[in-house]
PDB file of C-alpha atoms in Angstrom:
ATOM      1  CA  UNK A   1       0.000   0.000   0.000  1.00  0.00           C
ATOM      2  CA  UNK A   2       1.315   3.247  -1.035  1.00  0.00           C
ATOM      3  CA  UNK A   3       1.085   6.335   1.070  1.00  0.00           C
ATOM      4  CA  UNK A   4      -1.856   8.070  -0.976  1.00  0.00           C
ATOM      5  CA  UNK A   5      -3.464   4.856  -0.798  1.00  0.00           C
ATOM      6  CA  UNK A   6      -3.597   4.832   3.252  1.00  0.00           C
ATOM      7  CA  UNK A   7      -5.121   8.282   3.320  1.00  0.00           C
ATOM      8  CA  UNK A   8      -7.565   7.777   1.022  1.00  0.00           C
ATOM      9  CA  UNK A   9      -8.707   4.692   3.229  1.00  0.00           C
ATOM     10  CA  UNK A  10      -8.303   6.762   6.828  1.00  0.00           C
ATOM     11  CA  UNK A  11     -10.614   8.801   5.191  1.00  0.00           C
ATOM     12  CA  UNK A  12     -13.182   6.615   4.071  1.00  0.00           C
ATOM     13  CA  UNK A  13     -13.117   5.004   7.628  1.00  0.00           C
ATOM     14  CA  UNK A  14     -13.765   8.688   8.960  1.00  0.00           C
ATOM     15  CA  UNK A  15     -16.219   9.290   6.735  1.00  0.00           C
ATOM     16  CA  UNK A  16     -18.180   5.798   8.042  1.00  0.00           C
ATOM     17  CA  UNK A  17     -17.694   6.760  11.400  1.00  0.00           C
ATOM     18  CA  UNK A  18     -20.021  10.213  10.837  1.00  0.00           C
ATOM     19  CA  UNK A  19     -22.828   8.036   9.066  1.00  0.00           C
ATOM     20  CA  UNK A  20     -22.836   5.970  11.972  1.00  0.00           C
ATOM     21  CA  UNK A  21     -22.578   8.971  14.335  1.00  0.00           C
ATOM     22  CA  UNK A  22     -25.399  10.775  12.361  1.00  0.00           C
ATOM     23  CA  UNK A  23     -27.792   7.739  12.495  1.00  0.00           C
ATOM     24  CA  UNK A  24     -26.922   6.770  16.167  1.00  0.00           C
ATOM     25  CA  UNK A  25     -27.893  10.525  17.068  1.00  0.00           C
ATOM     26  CA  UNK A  26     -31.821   9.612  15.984  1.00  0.00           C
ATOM     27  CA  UNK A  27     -31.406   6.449  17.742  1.00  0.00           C
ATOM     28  CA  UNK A  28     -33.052   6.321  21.422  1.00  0.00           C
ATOM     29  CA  UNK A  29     -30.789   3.833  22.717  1.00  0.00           C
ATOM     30  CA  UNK A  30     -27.082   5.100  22.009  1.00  0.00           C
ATOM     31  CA  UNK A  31     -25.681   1.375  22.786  1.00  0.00           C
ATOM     32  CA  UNK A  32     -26.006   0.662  19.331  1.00  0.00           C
ATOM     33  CA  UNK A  33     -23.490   4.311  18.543  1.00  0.00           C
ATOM     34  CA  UNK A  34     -20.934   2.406  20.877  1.00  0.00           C
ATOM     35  CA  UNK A  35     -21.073  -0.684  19.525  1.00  0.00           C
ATOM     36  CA  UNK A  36     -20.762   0.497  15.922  1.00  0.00           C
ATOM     37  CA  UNK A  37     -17.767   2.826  17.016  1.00  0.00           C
ATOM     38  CA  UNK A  38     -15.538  -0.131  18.448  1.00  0.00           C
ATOM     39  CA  UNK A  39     -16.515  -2.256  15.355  1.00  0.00           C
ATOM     40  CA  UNK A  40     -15.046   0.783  12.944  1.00  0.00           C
ATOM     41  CA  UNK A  41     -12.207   1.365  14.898  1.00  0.00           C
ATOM     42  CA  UNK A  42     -11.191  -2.222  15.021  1.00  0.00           C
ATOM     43  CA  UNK A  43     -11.796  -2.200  11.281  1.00  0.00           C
ATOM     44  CA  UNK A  44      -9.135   0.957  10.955  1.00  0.00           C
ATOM     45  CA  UNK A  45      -6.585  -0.919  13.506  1.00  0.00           C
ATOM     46  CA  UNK A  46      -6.831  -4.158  11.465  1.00  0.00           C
ATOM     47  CA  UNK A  47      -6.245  -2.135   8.184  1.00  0.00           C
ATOM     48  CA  UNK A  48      -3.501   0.063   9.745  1.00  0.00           C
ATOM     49  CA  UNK A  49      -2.028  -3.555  11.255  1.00  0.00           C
ATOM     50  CA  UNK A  50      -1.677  -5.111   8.136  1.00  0.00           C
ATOM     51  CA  UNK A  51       1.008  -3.337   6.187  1.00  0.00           C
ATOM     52  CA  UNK A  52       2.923  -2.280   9.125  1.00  0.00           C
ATOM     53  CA  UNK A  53       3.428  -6.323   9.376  1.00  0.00           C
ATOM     54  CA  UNK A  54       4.506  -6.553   6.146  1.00  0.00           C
ATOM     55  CA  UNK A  55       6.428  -3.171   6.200  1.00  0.00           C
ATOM     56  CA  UNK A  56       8.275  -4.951   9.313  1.00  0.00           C
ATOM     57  CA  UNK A  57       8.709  -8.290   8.237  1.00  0.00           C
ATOM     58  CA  UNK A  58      10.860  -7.042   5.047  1.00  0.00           C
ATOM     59  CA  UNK A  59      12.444  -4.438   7.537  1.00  0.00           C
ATOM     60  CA  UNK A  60      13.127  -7.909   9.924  1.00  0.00           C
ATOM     61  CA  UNK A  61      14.754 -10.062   6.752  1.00  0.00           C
ATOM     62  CA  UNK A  62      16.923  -6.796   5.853  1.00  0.00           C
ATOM     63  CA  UNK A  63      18.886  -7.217   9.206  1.00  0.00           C
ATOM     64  CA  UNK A  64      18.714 -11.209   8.422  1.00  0.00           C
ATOM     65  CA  UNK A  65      15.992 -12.043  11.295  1.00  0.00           C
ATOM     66  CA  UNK A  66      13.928 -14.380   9.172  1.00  0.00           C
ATOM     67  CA  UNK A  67      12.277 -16.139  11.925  1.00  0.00           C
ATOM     68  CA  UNK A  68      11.021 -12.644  13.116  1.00  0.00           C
ATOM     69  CA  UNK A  69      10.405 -11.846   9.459  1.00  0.00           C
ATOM     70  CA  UNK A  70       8.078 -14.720   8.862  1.00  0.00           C
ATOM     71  CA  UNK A  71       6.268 -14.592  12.021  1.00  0.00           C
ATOM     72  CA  UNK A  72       5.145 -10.924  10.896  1.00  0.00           C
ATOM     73  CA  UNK A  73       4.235 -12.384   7.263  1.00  0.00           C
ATOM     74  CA  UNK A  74       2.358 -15.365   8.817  1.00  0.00           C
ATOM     75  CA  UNK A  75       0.097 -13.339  10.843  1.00  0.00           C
ATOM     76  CA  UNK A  76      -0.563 -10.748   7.669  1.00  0.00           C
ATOM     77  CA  UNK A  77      -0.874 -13.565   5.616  1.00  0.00           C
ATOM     78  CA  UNK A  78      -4.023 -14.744   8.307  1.00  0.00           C
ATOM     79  CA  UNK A  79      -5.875 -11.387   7.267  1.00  0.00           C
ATOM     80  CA  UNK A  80      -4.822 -10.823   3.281  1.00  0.00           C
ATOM     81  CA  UNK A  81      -3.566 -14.006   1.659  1.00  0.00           C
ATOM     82  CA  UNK A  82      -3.797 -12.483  -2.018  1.00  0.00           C
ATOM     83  CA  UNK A  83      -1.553  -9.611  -1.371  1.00  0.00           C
ATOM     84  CA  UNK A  84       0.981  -9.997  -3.982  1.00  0.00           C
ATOM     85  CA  UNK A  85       3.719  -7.633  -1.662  1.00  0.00           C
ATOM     86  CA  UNK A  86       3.700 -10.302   1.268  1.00  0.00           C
ATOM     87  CA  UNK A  87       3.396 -13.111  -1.283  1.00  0.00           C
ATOM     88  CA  UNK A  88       6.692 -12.419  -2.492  1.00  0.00           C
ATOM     89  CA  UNK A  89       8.725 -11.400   1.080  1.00  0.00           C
ATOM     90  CA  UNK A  90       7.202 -14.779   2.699  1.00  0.00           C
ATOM     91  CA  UNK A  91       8.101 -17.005  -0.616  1.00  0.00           C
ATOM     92  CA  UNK A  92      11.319 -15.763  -0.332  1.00  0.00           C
ATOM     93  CA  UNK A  93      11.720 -16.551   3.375  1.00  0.00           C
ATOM     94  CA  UNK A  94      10.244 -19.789   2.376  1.00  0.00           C
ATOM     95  CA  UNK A  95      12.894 -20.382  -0.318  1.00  0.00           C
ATOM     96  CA  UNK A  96      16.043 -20.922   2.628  1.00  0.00           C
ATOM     97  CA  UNK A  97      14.620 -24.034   3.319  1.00  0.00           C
ATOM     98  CA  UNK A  98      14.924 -26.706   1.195  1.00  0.00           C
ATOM     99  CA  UNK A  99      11.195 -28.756   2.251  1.00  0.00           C
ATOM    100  CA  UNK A 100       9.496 -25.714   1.566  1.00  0.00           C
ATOM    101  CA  UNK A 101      11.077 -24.573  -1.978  1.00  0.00           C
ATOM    102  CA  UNK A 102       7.646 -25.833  -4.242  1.00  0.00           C
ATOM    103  CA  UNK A 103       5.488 -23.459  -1.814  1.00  0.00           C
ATOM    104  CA  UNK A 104       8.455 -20.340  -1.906  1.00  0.00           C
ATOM    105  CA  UNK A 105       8.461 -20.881  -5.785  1.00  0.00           C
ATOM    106  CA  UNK A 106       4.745 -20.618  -5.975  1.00  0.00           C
ATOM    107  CA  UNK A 107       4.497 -17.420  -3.760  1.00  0.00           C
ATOM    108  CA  UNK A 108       7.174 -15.877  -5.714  1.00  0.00           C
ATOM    109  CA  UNK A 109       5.445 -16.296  -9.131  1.00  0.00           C
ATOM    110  CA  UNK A 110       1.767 -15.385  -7.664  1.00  0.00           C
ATOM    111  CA  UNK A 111       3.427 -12.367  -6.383  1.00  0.00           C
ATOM    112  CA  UNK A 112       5.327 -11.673  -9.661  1.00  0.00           C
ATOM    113  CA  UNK A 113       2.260 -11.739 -11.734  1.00  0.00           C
ATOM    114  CA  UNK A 114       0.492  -9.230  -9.964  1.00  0.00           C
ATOM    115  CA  UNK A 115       4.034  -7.005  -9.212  1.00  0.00           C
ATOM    116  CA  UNK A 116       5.746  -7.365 -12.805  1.00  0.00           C
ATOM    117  CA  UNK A 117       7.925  -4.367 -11.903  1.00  0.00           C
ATOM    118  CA  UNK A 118       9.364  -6.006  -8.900  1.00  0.00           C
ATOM    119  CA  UNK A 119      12.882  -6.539 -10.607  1.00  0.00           C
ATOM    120  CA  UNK A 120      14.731  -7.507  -6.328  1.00  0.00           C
ATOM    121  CA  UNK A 121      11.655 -10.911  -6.701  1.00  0.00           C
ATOM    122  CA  UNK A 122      12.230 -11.692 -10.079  1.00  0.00           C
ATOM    123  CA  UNK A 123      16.163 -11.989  -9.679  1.00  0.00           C
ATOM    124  CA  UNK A 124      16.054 -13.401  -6.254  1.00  0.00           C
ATOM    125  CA  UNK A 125      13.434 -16.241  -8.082  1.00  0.00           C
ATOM    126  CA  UNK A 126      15.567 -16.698 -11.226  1.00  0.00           C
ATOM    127  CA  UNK A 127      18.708 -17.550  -8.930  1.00  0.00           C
ATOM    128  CA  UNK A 128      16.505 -19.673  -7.075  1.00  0.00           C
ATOM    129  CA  UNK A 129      15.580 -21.499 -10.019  1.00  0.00           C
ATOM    130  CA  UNK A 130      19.593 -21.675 -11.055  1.00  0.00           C
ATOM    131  CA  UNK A 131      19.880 -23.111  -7.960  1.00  0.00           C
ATOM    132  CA  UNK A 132      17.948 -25.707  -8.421  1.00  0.00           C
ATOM    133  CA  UNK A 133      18.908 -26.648 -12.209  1.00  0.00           C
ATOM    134  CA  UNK A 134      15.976 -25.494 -13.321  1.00  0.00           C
ATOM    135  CA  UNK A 135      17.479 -23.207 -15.914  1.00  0.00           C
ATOM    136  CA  UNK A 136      14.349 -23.544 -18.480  1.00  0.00           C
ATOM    137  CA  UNK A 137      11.850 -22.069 -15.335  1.00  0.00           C
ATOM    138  CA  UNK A 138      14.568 -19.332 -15.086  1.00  0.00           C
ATOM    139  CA  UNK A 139      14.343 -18.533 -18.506  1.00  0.00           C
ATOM    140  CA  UNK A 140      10.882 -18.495 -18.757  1.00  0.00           C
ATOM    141  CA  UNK A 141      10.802 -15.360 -16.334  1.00  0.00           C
ATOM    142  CA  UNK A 142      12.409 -13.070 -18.484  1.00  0.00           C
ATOM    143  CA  UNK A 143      10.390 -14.332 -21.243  1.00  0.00           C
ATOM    144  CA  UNK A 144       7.678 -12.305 -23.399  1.00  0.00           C
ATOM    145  CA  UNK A 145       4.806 -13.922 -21.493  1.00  0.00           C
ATOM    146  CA  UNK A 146       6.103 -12.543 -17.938  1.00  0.00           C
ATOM    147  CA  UNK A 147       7.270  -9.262 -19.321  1.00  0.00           C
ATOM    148  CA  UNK A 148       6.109  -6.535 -21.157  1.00  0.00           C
ATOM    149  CA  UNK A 149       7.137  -6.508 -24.989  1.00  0.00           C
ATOM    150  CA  UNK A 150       8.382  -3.057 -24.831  1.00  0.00           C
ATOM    151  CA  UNK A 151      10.725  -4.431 -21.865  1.00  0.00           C
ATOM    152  CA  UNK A 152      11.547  -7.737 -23.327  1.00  0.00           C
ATOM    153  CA  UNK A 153      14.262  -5.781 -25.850  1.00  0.00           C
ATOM    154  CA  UNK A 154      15.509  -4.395 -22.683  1.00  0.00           C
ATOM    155  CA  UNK A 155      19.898  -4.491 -22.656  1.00  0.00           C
ATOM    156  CA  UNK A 156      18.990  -5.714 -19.165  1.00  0.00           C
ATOM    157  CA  UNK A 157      16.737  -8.858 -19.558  1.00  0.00           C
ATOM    158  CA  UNK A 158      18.894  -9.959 -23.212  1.00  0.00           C
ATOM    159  CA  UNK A 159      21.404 -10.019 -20.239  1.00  0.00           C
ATOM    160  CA  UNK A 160      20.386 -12.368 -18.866  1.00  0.00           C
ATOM    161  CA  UNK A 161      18.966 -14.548 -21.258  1.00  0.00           C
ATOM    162  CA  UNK A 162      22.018 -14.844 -22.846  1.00  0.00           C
ATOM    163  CA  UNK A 163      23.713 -15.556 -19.302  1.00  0.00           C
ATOM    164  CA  UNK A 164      21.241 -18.487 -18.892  1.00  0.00           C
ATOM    165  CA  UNK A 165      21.876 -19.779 -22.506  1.00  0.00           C
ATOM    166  CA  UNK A 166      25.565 -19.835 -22.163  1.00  0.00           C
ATOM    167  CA  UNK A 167      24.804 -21.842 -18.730  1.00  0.00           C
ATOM    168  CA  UNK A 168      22.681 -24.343 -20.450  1.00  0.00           C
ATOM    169  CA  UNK A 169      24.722 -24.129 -23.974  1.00  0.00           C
ATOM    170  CA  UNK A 170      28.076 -23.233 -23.309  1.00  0.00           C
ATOM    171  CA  UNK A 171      30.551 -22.055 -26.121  1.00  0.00           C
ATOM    172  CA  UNK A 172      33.109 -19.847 -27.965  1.00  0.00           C
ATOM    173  CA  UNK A 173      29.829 -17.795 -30.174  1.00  0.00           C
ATOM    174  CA  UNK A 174      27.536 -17.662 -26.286  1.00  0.00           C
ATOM    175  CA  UNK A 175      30.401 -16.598 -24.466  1.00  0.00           C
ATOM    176  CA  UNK A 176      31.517 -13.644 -27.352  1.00  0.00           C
ATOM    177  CA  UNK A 177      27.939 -12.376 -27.264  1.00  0.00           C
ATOM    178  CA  UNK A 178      28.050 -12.113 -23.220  1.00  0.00           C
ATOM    179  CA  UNK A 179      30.943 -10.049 -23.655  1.00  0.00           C
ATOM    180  CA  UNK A 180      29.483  -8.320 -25.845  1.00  0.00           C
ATOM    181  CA  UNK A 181      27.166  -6.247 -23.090  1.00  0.00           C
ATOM    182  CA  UNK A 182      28.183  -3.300 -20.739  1.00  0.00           C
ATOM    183  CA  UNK A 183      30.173  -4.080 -17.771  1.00  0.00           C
ATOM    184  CA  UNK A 184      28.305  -5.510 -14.805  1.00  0.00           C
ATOM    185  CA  UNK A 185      28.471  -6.762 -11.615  1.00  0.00           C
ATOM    186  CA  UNK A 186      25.117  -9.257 -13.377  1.00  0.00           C
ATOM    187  CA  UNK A 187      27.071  -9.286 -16.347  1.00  0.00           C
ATOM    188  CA  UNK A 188      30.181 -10.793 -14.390  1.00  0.00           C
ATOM    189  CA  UNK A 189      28.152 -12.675 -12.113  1.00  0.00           C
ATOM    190  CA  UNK A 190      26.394 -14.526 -15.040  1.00  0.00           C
ATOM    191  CA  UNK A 191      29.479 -15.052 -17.000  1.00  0.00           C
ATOM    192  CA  UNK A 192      31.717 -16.821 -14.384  1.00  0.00           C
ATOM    193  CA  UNK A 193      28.314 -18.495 -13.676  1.00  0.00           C
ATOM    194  CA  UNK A 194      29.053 -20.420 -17.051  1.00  0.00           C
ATOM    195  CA  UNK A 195      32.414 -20.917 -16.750  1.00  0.00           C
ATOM    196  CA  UNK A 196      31.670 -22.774 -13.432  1.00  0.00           C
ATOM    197  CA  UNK A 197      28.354 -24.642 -14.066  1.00  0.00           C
ATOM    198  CA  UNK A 198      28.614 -24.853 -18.005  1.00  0.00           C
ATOM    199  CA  UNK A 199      29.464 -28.438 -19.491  1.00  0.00           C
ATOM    200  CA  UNK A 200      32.677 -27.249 -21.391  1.00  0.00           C
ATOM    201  CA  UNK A 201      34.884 -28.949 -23.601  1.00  0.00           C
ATOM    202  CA  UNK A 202      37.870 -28.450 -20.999  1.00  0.00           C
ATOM    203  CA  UNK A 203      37.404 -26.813 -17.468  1.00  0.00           C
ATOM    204  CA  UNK A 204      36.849 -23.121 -17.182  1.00  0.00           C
ATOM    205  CA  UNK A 205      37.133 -22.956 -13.262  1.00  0.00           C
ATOM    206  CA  UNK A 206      40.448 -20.686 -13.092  1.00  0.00           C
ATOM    207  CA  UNK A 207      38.467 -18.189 -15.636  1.00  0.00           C
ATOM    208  CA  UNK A 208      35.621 -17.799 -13.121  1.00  0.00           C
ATOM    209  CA  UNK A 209      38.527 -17.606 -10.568  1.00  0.00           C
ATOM    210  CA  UNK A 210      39.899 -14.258 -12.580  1.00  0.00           C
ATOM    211  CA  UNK A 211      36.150 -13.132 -12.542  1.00  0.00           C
ATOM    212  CA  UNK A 212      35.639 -13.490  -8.572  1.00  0.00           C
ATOM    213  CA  UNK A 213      38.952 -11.909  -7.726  1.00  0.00           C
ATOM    214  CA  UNK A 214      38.429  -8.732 -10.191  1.00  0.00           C
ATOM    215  CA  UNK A 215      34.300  -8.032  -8.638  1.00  0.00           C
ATOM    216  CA  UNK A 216      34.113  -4.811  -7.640  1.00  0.00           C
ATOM    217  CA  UNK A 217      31.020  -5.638  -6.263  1.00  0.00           C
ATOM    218  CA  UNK A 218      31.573  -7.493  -3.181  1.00  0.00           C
ATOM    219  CA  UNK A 219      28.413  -8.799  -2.490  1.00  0.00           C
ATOM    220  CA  UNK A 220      27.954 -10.468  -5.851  1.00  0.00           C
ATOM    221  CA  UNK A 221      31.199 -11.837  -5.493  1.00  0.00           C
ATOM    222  CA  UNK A 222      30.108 -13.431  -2.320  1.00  0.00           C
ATOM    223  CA  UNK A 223      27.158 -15.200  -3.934  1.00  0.00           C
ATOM    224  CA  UNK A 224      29.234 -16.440  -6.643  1.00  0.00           C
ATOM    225  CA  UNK A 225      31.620 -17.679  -4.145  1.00  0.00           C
ATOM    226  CA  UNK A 226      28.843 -20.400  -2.930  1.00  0.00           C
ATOM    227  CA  UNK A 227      28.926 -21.959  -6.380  1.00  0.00           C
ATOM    228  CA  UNK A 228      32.426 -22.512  -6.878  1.00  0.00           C
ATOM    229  CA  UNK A 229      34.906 -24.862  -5.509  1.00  0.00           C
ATOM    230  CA  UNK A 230      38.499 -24.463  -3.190  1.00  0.00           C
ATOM    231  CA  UNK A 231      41.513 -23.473  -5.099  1.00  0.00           C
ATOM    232  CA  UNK A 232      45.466 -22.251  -3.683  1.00  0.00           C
ATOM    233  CA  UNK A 233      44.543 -19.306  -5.026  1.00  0.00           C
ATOM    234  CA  UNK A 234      40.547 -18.546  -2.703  1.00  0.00           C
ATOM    235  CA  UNK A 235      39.915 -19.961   0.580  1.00  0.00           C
ATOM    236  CA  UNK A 236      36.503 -19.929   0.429  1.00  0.00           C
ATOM    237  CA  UNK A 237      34.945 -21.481   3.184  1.00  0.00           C
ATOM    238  CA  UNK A 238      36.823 -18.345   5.279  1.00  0.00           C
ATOM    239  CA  UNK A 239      35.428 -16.265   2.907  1.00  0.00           C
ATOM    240  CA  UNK A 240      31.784 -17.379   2.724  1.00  0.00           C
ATOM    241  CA  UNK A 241      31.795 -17.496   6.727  1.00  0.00           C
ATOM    242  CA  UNK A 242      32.777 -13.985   6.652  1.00  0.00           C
ATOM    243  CA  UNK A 243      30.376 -13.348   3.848  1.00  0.00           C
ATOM    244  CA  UNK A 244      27.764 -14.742   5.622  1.00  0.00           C
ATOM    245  CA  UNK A 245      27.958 -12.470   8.193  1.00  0.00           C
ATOM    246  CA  UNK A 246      28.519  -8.834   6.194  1.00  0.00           C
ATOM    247  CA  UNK A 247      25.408  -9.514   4.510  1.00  0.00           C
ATOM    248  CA  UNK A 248      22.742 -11.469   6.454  1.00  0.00           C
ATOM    249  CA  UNK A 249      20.040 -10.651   4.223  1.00  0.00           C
ATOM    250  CA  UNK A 250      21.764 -12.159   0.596  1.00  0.00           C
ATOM    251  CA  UNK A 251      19.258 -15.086   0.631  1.00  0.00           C
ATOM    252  CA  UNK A 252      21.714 -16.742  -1.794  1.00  0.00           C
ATOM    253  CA  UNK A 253      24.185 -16.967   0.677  1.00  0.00           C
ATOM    254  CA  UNK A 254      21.879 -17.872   3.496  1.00  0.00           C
ATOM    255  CA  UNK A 255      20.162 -21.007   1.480  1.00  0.00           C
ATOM    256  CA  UNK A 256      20.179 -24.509   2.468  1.00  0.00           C
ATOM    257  CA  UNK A 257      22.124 -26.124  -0.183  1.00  0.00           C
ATOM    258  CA  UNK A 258      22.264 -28.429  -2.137  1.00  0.00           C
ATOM    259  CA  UNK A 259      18.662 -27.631  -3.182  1.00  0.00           C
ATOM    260  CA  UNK A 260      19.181 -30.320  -5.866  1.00  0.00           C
ATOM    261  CA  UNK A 261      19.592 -33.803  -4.243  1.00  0.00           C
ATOM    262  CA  UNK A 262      21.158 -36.008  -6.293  1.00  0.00           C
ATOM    263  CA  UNK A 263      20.083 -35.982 -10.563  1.00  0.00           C
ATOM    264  CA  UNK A 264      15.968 -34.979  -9.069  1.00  0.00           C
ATOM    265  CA  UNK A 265      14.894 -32.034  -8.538  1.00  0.00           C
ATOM    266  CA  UNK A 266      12.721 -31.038  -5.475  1.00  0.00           C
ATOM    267  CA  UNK A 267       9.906 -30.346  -7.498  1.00  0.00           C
ATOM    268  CA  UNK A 268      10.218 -33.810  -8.595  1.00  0.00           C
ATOM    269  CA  UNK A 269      10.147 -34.996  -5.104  1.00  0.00           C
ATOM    270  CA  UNK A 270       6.850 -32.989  -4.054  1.00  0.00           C
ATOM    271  CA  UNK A 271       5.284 -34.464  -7.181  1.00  0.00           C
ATOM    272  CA  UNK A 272       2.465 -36.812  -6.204  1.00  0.00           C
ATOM    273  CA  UNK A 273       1.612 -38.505  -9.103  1.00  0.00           C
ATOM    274  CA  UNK A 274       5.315 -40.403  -8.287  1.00  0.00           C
ATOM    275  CA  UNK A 275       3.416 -41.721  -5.600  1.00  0.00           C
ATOM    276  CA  UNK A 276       0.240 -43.112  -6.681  1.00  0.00           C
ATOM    277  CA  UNK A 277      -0.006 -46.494  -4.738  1.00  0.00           C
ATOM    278  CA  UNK A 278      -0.588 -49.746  -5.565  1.00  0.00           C
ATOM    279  CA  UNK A 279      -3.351 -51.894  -3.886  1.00  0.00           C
ATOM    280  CA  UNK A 280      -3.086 -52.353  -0.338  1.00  0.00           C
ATOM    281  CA  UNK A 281      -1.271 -55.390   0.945  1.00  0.00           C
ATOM    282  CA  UNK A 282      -4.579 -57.964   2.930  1.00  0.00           C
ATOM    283  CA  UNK A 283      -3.502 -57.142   6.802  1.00  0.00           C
ATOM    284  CA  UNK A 284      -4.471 -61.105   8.609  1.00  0.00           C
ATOM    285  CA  UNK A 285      -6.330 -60.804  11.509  1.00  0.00           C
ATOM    286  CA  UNK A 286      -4.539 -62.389  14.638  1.00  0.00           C
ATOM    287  CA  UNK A 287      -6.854 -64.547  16.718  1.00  0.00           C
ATOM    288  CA  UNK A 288      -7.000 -63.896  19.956  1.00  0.00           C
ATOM    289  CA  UNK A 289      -6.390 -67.705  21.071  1.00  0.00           C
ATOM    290  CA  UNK A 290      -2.545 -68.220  22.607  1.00  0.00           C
ATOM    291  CA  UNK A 291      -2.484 -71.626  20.703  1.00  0.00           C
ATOM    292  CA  UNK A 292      -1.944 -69.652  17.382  1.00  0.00           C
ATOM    293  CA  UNK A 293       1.833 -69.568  17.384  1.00  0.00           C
ATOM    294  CA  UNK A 294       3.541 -66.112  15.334  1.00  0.00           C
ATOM    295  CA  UNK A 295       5.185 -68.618  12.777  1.00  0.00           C
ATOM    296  CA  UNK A 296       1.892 -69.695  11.930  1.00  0.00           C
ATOM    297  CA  UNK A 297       0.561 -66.319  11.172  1.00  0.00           C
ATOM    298  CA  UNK A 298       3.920 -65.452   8.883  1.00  0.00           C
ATOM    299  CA  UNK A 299       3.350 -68.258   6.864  1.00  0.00           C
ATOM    300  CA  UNK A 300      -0.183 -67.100   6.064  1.00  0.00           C
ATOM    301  CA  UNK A 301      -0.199 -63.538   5.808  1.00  0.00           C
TER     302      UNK A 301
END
């Protein structure tokens, strides 16, 4: 809710609250007035209530208090489910854990229809997606169906479609055409994300190496730190640890990982129709009588 927004419903409420002082005036018994007047103020409490959760919880996941953070979204989430704004700050809460990333995913891109301008959501949910190996639902979020057209030609979003191709496709003509854009710390970020997760003909490691060591960007650095592996030159479990704590609200840095277990995906895993059962095995019944010896029941089950 936007400031103009808030006014224009204070005085709406105020408005209510002279119809109801106007008729309660005629009225011979003023109980009713009283009544009425704690109803509408609980109504303008409840309405005040709600964004200053949501206001808080993002305020709580900037200092990296997530537990805070989603107790504030859980309650607002009680009173306006659909709001698109607390949709995407509790999905992305939801996305640190690893049981909950279907849910997180689905908050995100509820929220992201509704909020197509929110540019922090949709690059916190295409790194999710990364994450995950999902590069194709990446992808799909800087596509021409989540974006407007006059966007879509953006420098910005060819960015990083190109960065995801080269991840999925690496190669000399993918990699010339990423160079080919401005300097970035996304730009960087996306690149040495190819070198490192790309299926090249020999290993690019030590370029993504020269990339991580020349960020000026230090936060970006960080996140691509989690992706890539020891070497004499980076000790990066020292660095991540300290990385962790300089910026506690990088939800990249603060995910469980891996979200990927094994070659299936977690959306694989929360798929039921993997686990559509068969029928149901005949349970015996055990008499009651102590002659019945146990062997006897194994053998007929």
């Amino acid at each position: 809710m936007n400031f103009f927004y808030k006014i224009n419903k204070l005085f709406y409420i105020f408005v209510q609250l002279r119809h109801i002082a106007r008729f309660s005036a005629c009225a011979v018994n003023h109980k009713f007035f009283l009544v009425a007047l704690l109803l509408s103020s609980l109504l303008l409490f409840s309405c005040l209530e709600q964004p200053f959760r949501v206001r808080e919880g993002f305020a709580l996941m900037e200092s990296g208090n997530y537990d805070a953070a989603l107790e504030q979204f859980q309650r607002a989430y009680m009173e306006t489910p659909d709001n698109p704004i607390l949709l995407g700050g509790l999905g992305m809460i939801l996305s640190l854990k690893r049981a909950t990333f279907v849910t997180a995913t689905d908050m995100m891109e509820r929220s992201l229809e509704k909020r197509k301008d929110d540019e922090k959501l949709r690059w916190e949910l295409i790194l999710l997606y990364l994450d995950a190996g999902m590069a194709e639902k990446a992808l799909s979020l800087v596509g021409p169906d989540k974006i407007s057209v006059e966007r879509f030609f953006l420098s910005d979003y060819a960015l990083i479609r190109t960065g995801i191709a080269c991840i999925q496709n690496p190669g000399e003509k993918i990699e010339k055409q990423l160079l080919e854009f401005p300097d970035s710390f996304r730009k960087s970020y996306l690149l040495a994300r190819c070198f490192v997760e790309g299926k090249w003909p020999k290993d690019r490691h030590a370029d993504a190496v020269k990339l991580y060591l020349s960020m000026d960007d230090k936060k970006t650095a960080c996140e691509l730190a989690v992706l890539m592996k020891e070497t004499p030159e980076v000790s990066l479990q020292s660095a991540l640890t300290a990385c962790r704590v300089e910026y506690p609200a990088s939800l990249t840095l603060q995910r469980e990982r891996p979200i990927v277990i094994g070659n299936t995906s977690l959306r694989k895993l929360f798929d039921d129709t993997l686990f559509t059962p068969g029928d149901p095995k005949i349970i015996p019944e055990i008499p009651d009588s102590p002659e019945v010896h146990k062997e006897e029941i194994q053998k007929n089950p």
